[in-house]
Coordinates of C-alpha atoms in Angstrom, one line a residue:
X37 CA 0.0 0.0 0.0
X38 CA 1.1 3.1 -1.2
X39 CA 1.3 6.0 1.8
X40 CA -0.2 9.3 1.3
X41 CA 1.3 11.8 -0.6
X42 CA 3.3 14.6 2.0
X43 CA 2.5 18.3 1.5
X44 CA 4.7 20.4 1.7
X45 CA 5.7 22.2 4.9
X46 CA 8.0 25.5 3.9
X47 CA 11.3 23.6 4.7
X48 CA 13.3 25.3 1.7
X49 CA 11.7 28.9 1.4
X50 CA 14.2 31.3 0.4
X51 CA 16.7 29.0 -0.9
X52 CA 17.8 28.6 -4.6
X53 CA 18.1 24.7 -5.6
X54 CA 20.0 22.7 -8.0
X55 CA 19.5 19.5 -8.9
X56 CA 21.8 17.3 -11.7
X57 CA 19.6 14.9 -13.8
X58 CA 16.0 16.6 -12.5
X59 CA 14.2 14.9 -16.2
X60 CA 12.1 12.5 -16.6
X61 CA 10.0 10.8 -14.2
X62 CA 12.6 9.3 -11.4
X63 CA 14.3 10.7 -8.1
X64 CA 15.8 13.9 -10.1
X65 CA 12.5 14.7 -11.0
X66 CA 10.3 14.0 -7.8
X67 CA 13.4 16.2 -5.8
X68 CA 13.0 19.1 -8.2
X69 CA 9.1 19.1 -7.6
X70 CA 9.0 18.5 -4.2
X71 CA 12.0 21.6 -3.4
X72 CA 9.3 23.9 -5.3
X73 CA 6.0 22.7 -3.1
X74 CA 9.0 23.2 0.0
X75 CA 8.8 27.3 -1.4
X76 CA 12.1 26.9 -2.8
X77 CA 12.6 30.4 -3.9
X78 CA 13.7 28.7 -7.5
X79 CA 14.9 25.3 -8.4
X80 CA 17.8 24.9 -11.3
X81 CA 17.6 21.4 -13.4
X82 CA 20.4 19.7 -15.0
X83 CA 20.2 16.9 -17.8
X84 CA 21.6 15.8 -20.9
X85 CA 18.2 14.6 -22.4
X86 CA 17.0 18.2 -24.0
X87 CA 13.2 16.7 -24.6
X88 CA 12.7 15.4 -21.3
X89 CA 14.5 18.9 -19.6
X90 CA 11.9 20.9 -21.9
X91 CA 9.1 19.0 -20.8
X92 CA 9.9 18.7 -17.6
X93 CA 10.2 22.8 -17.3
X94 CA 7.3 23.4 -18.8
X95 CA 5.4 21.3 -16.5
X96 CA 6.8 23.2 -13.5
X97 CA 6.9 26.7 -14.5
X98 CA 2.8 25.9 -15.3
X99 CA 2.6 24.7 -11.8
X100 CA 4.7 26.9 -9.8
X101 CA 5.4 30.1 -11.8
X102 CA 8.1 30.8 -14.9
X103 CA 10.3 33.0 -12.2
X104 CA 10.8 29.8 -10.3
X105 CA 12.3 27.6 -12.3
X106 CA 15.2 27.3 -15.1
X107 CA 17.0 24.2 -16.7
X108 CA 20.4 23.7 -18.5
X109 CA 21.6 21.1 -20.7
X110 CA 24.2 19.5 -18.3
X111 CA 26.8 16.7 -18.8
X112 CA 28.6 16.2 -15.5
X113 CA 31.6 14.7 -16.9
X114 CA 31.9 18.3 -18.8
X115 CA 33.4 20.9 -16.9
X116 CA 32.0 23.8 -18.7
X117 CA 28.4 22.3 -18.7
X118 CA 28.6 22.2 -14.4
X119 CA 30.1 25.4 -14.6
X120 CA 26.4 26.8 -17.0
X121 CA 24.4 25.1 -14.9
X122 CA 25.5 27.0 -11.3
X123 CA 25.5 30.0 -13.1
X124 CA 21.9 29.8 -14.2
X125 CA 21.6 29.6 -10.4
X126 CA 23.1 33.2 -9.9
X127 CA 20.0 35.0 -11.2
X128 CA 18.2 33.4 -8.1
X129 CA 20.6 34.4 -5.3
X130 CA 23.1 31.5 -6.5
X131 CA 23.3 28.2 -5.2
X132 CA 22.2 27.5 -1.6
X133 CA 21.3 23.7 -2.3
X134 CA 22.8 21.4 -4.9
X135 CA 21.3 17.5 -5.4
X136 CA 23.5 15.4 -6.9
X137 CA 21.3 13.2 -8.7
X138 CA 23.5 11.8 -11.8
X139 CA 24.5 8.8 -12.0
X140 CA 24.9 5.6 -14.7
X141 CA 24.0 2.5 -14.1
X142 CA 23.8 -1.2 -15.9
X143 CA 24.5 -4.9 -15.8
X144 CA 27.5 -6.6 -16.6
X145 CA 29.6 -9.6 -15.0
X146 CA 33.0 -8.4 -13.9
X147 CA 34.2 -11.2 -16.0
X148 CA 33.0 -9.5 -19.4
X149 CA 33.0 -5.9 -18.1
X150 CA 35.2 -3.7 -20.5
X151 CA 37.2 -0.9 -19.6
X152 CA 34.7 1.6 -21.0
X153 CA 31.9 0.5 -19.7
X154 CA 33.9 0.3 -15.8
X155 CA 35.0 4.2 -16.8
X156 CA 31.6 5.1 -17.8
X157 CA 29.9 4.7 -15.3
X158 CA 32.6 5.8 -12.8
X159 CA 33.2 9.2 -14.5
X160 CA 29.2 10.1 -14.7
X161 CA 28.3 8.5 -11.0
X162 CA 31.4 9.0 -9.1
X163 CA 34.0 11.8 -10.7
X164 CA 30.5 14.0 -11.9
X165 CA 29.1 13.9 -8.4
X166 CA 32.9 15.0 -7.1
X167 CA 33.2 17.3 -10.2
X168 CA 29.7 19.7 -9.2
X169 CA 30.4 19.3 -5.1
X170 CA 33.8 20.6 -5.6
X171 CA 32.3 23.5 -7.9
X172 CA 29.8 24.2 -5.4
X173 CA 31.8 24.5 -2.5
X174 CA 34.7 26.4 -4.5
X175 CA 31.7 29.4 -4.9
X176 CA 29.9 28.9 -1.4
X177 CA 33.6 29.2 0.0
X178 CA 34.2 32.4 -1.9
X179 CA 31.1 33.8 -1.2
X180 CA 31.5 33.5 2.7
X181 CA 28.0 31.4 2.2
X182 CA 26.7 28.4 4.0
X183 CA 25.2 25.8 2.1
X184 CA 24.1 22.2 1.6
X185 CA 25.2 19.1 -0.8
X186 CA 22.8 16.0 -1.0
X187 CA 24.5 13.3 -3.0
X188 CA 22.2 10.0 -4.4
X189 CA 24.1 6.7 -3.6
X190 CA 22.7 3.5 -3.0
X191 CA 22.3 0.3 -1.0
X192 CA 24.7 -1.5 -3.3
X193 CA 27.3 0.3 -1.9
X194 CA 27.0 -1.2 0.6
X195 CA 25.6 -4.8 -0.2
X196 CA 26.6 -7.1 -3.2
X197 CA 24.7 -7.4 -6.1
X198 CA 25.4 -9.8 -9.6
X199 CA 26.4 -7.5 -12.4
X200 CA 26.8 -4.4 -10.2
X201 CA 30.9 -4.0 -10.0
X202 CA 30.9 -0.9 -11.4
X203 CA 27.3 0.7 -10.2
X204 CA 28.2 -0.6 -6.8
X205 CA 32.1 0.9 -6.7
X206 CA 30.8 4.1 -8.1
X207 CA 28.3 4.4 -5.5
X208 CA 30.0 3.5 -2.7
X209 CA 32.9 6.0 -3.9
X210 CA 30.0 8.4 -3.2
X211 CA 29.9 7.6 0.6
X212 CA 32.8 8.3 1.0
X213 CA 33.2 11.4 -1.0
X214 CA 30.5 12.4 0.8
X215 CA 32.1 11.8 4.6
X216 CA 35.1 13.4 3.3
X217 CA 34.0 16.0 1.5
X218 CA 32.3 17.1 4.3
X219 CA 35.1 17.4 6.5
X220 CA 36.4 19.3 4.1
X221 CA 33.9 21.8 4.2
X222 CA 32.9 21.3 7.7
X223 CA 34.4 24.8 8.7
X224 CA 33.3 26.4 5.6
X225 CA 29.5 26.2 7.4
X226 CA 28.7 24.0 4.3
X227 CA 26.8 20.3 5.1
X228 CA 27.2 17.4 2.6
X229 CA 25.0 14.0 3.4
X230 CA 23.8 11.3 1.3
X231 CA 20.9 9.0 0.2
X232 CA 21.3 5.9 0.0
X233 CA 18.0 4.3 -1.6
X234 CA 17.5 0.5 -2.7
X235 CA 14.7 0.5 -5.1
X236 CA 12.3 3.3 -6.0
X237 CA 10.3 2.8 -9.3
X238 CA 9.6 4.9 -12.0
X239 CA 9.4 4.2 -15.6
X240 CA 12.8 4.6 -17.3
X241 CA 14.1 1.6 -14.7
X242 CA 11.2 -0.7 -15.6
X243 CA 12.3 -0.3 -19.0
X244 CA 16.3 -1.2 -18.7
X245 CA 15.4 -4.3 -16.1
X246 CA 13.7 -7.6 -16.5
X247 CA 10.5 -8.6 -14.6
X248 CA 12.1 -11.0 -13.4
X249 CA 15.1 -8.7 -11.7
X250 CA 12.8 -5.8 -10.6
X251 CA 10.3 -8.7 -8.9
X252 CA 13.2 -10.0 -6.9
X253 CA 14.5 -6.9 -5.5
X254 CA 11.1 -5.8 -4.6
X255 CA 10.4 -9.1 -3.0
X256 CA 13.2 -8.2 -1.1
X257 CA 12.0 -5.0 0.6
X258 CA 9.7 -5.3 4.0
X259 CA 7.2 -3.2 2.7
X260 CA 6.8 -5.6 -0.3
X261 CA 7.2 -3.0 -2.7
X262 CA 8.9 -0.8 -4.6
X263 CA 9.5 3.0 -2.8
X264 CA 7.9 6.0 -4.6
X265 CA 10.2 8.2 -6.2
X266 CA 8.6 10.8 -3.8
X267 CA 9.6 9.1 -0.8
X268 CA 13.1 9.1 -1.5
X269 CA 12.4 13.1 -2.2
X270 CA 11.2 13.3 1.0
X271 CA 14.3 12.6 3.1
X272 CA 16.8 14.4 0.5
X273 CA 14.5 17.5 1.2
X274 CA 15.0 16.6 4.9
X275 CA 18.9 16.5 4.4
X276 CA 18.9 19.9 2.4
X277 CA 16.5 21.5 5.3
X278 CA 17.1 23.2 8.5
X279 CA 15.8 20.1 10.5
X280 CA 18.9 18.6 9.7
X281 CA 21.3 21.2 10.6
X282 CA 23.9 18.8 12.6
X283 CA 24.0 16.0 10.0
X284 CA 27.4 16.0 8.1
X285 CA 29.0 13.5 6.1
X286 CA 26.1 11.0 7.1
X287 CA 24.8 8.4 4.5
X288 CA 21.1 7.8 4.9
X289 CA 19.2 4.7 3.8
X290 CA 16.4 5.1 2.4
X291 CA 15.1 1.3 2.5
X292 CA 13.0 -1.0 3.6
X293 CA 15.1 -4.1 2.3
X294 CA 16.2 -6.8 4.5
X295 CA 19.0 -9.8 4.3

């Protein structure tokens, strides 16, 4: 059973947000929509699928108002496109929240797994999430401003999985780029945590696995089902809020899966 859907409560009023690979229907998405109900003063999206960014912007800006939202074509192993898409945040105040939602997945055995398709997913997961964190916090440093990083990992960072080698190193390089990241900017007044979610649906992942994959991971889960793409929305918003002002360089799971 499906839980009801949360309102929003004014937990990001005032606050300018960016979020990396916010198209589509998945967690980018449901982040970038939930920040605006929060009274994000404007949300910033990232993605390198133009049709899905465009729709995705005009179905905000109808809901929530053309002043309060902007998008940029964004590859995160591009330096220049990370770069475009924080300064589209500047019009807005600049950057007071950045999401790192990018990341690359697939299947392969470790035993057929080629060198591009290790580096792949290694420079869009891991070095893109390090690449926008580290731009971040280069301008919230010069700026004398606080700020907050949310990074996406996930429970295979933490628990084996067939076919995962490089999904599963990438992601658990995000833990702990996110633990030490944040001691790094610890004294800068700026927070970095992370998600760390096992398996939320939505329809671009029901396309790229089988039945018979996605029915036993969700068998898996306590709940017996998939989590909405919402409720992993929910505690990132949590993370980026005020109600978590003495998290750092914590991993949260966002899971209801079980051994």
């Amino acid at each position: 059973m499906i839980p009801q859907y949360v309102p929003g409560h004014s937990l990001l009023a005032d606050r300018t947000v960016v979020v990396t690979a916010a198209a589509g229907a998945g967690i980018g998405a449901a982040v970038a929509r939930k920040c605006l109900e929060e009274d994000a003063r404007a949300v910033v999206l990232g993605d390198v699928h133009k049709r899905r960014l465009d729709e995705a912007v005009e179905t905000l800006r109808a809901e929530f108002g053309a002043s309060r939202v902007d998008a940029v074509l964004c590859d995160v192993t591009n330096e220049e496109d990370v770069t475009t898409l924080l300064d589209a945040a500047e019009p807005f105040g600049g950057v007071d929240v950045l999401v790192n939602n990018a990341g690359l997945g697939g299947t392969a055995s470790i035993l057929e797994m080629t060198d591009e398709q290790w580096s792949r997913v290694l420079d869009i997961t891991l070095t893109g999430t390090m690449r926008c964190t580290r731009a971040v916090g280069r301008r919230l440093v010069a700026a004398g401003r606080a700020g907050v990083i949310v990074n996406n990992a996930s429970v295979v960072g933490w628990r084996a999985q067939a076919g995962q080698a490089h999904y599963a190193a990438a992601k658990a390089g995000v833990m702990a780029l996110t633990r030490c990241s944040a001691i790094d900017l610890a004294p800068h007044g700026i927070r970095v945590n992370a998600v760390s979610p096992s398996l939320a649906m939505h329809p671009f992942l029901a396309k790229v696995t089988t039945d018979e994959a996605l029915a036993e991971l969700t068998a898996r889960e306590a709940f017996g089902r998939a989590a909405e793409p919402w409720e992993v929305a929910n505690v990132i918003v949590f993370l980026a809020s005020a109600y978590s002002s003495y998290l750092t360089g914590e991993v949260v799971s966002v899971s209801s899966q079980h051994p």
